[in-house]
Coordinates of N, CA and C in Angstrom, one line a residue:
X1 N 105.0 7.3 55.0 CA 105.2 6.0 54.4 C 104.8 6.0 52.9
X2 N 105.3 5.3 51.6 CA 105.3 5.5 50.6 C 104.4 4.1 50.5
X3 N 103.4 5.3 49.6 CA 102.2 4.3 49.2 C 102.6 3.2 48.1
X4 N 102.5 1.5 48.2 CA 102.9 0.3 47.7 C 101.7 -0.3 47.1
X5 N 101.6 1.1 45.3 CA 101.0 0.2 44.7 C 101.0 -0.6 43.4
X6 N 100.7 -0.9 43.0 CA 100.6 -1.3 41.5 C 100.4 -0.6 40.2
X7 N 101.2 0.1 39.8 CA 100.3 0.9 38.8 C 99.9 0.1 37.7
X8 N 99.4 1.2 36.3 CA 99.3 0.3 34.8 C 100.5 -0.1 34.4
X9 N 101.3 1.0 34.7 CA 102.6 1.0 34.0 C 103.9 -0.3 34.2
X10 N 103.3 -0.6 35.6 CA 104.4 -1.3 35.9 C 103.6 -2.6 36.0
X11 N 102.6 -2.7 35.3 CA 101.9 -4.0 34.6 C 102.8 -4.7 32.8
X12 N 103.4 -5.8 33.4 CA 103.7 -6.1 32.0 C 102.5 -6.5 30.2
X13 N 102.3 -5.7 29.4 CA 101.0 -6.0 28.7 C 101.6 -6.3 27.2
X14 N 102.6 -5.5 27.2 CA 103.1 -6.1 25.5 C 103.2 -7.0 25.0
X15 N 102.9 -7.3 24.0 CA 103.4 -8.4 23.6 C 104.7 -9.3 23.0
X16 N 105.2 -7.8 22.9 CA 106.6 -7.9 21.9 C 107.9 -8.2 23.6
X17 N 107.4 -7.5 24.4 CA 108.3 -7.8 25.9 C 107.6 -9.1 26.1
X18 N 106.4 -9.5 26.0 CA 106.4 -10.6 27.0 C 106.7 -12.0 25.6
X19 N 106.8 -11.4 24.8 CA 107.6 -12.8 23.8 C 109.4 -13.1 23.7
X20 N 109.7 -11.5 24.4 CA 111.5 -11.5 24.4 C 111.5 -11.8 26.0
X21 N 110.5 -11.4 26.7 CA 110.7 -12.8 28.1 C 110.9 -13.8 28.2
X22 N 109.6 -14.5 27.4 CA 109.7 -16.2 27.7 C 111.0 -16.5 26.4
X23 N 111.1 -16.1 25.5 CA 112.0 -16.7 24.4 C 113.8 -15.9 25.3
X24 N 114.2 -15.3 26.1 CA 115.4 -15.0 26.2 C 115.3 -14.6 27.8
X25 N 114.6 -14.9 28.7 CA 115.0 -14.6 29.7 C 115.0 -16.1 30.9
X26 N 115.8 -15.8 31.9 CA 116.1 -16.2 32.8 C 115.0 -17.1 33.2
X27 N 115.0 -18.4 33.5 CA 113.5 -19.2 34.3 C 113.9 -20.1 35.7
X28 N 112.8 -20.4 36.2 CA 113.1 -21.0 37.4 C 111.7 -21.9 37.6
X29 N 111.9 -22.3 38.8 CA 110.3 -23.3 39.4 C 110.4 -22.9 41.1
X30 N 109.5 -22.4 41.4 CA 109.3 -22.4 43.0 C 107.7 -23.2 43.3
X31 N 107.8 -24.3 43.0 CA 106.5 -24.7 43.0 C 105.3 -24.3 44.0
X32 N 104.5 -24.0 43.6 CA 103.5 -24.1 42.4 C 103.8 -23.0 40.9
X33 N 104.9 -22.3 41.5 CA 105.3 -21.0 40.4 C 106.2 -21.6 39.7
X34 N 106.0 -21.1 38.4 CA 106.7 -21.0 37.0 C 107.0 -19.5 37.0
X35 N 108.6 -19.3 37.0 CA 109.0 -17.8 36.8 C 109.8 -17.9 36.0
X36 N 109.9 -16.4 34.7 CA 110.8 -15.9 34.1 C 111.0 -14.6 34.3
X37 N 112.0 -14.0 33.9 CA 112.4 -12.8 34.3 C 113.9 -12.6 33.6
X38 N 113.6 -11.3 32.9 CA 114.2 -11.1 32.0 C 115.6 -9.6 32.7
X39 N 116.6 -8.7 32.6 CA 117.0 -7.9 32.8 C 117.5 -7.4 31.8
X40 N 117.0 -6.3 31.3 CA 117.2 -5.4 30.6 C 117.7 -4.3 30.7
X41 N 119.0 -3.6 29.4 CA 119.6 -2.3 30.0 C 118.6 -1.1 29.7
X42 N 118.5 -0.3 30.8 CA 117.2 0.9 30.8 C 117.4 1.6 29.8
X43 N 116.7 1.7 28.5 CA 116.7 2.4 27.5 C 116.3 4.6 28.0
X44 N 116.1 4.5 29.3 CA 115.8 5.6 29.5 C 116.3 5.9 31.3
X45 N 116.1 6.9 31.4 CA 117.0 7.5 33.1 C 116.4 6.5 34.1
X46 N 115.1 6.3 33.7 CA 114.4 6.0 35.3 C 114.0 4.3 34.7
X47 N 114.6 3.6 35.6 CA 114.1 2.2 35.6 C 113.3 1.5 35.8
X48 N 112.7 0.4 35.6 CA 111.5 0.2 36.3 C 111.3 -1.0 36.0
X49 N 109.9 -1.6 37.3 CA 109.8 -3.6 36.9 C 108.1 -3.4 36.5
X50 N 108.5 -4.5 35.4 CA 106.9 -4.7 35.1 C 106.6 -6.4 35.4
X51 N 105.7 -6.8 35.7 CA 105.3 -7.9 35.9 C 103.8 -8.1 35.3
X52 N 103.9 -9.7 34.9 CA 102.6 -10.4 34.8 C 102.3 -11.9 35.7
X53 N 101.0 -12.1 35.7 CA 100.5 -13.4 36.4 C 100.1 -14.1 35.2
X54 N 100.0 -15.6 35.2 CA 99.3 -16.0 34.3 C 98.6 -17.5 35.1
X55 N 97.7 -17.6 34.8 CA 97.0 -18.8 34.8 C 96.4 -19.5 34.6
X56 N 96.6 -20.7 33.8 CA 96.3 -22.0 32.7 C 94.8 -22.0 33.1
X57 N 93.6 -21.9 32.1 CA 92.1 -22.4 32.4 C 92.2 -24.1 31.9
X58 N 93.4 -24.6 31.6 CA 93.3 -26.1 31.5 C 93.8 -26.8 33.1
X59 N 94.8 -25.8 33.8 CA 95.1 -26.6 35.3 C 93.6 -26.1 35.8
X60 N 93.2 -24.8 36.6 CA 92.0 -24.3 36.8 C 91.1 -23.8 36.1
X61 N 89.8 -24.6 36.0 CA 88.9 -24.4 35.7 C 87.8 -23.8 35.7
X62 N 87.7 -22.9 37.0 CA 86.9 -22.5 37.3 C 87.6 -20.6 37.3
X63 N 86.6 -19.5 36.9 CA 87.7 -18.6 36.5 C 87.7 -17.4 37.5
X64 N 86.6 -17.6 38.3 CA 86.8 -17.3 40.0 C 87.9 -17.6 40.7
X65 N 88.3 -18.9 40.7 CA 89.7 -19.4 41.1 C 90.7 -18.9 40.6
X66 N 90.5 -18.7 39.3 CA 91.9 -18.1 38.9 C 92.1 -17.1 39.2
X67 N 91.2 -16.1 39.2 CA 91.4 -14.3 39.4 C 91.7 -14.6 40.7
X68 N 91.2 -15.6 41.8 CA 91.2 -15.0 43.4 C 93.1 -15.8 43.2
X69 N 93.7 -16.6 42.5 CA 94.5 -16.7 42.2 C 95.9 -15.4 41.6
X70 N 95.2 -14.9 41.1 CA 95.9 -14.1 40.5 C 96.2 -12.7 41.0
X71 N 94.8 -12.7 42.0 CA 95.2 -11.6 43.0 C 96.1 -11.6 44.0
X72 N 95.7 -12.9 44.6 CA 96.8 -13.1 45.5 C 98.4 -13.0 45.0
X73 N 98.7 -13.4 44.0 CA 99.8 -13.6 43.2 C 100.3 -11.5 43.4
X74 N 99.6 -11.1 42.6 CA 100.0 -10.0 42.7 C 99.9 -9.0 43.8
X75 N 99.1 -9.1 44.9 CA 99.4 -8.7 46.5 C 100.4 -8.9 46.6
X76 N 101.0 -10.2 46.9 CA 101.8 -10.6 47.5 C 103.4 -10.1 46.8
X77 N 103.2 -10.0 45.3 CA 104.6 -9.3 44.4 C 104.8 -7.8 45.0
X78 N 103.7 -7.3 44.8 CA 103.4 -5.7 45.3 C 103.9 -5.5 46.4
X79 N 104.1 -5.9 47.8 CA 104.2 -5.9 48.9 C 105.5 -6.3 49.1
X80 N 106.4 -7.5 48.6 CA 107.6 -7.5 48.5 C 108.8 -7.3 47.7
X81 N 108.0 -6.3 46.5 CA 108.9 -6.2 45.4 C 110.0 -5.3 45.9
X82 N 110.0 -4.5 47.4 CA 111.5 -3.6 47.9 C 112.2 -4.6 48.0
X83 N 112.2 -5.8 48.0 CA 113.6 -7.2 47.9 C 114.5 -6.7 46.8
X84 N 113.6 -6.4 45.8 CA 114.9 -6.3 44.3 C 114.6 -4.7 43.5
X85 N 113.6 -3.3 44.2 CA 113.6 -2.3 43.3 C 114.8 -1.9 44.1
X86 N 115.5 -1.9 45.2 CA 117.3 -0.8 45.1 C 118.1 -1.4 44.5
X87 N 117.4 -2.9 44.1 CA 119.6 -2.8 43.0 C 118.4 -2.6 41.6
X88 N 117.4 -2.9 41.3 CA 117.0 -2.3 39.6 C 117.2 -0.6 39.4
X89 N 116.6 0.3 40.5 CA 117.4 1.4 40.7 C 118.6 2.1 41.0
X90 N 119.7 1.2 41.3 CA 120.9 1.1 41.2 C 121.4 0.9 40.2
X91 N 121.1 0.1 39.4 CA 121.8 -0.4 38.2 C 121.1 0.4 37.1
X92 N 120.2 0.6 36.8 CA 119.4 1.5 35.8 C 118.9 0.9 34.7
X93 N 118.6 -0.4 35.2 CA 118.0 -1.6 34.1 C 116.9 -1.7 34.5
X94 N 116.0 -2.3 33.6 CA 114.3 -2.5 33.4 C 114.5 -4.5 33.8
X95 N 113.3 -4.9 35.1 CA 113.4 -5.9 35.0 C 111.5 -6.5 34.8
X96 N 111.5 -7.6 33.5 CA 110.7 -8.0 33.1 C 110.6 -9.5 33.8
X97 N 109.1 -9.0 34.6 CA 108.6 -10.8 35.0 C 107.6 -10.8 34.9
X98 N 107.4 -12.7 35.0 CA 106.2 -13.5 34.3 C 106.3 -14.8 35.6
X99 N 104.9 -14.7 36.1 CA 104.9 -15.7 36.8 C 103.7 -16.5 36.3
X100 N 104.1 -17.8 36.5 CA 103.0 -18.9 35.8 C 102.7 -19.7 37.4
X101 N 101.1 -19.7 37.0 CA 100.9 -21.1 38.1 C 100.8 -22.3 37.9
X102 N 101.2 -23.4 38.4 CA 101.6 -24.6 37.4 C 100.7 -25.3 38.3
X103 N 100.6 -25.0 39.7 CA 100.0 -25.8 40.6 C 97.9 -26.5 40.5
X104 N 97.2 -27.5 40.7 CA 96.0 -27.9 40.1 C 95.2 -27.0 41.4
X105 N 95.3 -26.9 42.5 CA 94.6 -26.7 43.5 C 95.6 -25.0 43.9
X106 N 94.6 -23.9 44.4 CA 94.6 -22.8 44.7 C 95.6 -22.6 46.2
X107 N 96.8 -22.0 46.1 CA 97.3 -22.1 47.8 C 96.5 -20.8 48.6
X108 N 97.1 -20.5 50.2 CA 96.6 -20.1 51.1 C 97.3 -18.5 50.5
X109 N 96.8 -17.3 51.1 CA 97.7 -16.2 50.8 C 99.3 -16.1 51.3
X110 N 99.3 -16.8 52.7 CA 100.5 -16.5 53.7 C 101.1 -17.7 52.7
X111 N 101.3 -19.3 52.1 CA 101.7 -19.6 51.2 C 102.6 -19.0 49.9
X112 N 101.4 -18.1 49.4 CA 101.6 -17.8 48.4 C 102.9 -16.4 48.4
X113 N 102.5 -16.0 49.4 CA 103.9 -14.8 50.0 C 104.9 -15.1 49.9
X114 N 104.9 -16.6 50.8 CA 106.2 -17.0 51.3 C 107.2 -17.9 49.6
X115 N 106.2 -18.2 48.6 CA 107.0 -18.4 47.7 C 107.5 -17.4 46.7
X116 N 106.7 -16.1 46.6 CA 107.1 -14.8 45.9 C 108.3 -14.3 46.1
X117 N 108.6 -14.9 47.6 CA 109.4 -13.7 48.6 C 111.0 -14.9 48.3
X118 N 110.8 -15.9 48.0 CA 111.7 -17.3 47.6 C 112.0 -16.5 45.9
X119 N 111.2 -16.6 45.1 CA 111.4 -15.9 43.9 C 111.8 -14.8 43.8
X120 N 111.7 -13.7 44.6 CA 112.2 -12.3 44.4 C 114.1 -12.3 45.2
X121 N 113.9 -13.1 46.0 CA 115.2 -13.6 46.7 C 116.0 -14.2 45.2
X122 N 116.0 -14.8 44.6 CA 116.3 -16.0 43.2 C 116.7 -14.4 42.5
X123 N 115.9 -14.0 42.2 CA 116.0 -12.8 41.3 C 116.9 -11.5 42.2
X124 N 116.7 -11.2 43.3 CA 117.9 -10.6 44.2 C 119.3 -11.3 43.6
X125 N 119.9 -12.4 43.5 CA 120.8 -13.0 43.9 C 121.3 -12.8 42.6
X126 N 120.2 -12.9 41.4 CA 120.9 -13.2 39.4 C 121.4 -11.2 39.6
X127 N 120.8 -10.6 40.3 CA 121.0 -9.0 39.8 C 122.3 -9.0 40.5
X128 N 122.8 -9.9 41.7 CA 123.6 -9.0 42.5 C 125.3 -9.5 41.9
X129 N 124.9 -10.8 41.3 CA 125.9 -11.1 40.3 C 126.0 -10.3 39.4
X130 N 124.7 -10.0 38.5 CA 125.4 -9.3 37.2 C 126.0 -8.2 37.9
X131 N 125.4 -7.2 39.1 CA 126.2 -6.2 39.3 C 127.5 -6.2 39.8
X132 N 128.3 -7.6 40.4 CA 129.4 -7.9 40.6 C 130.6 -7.9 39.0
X133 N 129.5 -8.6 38.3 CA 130.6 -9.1 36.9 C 130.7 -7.6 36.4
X134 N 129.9 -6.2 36.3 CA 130.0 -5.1 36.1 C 131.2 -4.3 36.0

């Protein structure tokens, strides 16, 4: 079984990527999520998705909440991200995402899955067009 984890690498941290994110990529709402996500042509052989979480200390206040927020967030990407890595590795493009919590109160884990798995579906569907118009 192939170990499903997270590296550094496939942590989005730039600045200069996560400003041509929000300013040029793709957005959506699966409430309590705020998603963007960008597709990029692979500047190099091997492809790859980087992701970030973010969450407002003005919606949540407390910063316990956010992290047990933010973990969950990214369990839950980590675990379903085989939805969309065979067509990023099919196509040979880099896909850049950014998930915002917009929501005031913290959801349940199985919640929080079931809207990731709604977003990665949304982002399944924008790849499987572009690879159609190809």
């Amino acid at each position: 079984m192939k170990q499903q984890t997270l590296k550094k690498t496939q942590r989005l941290k730039s600045k200069l990527e996560i400003d041509r994110l929000y300013r040029s990529g793709n957005t959506g709402v699966v409430y309590p999520f705020h998603y963007s996500f960008l597709i990029d042509a692979a500047e190099t052989t091997r492809p790859e998705i980087k992701f970030m979480v973010a969450v407002s200390a003005k919606r949540v206040k407390k910063a316990v909440t956010r992290n047990l927020i933010k973990r969950r967030v990214r369990e839950a990407f980590r675990k379903n991200r085989t939805i969309i890595a065979p067509l990023i590795t099919a196509t040979k493009h880099h896909l850049f995402t950014g998930i915002t919590f917009i929501g005031d109160q913290p959801i349940n884990y199985h919640t929080t899955q079931e809207k990731i798995i709604v977003i990665l579906q949304q982002i399944k569907n924008t790849l499987e067009k572009l690879n159609s118009n190809m």
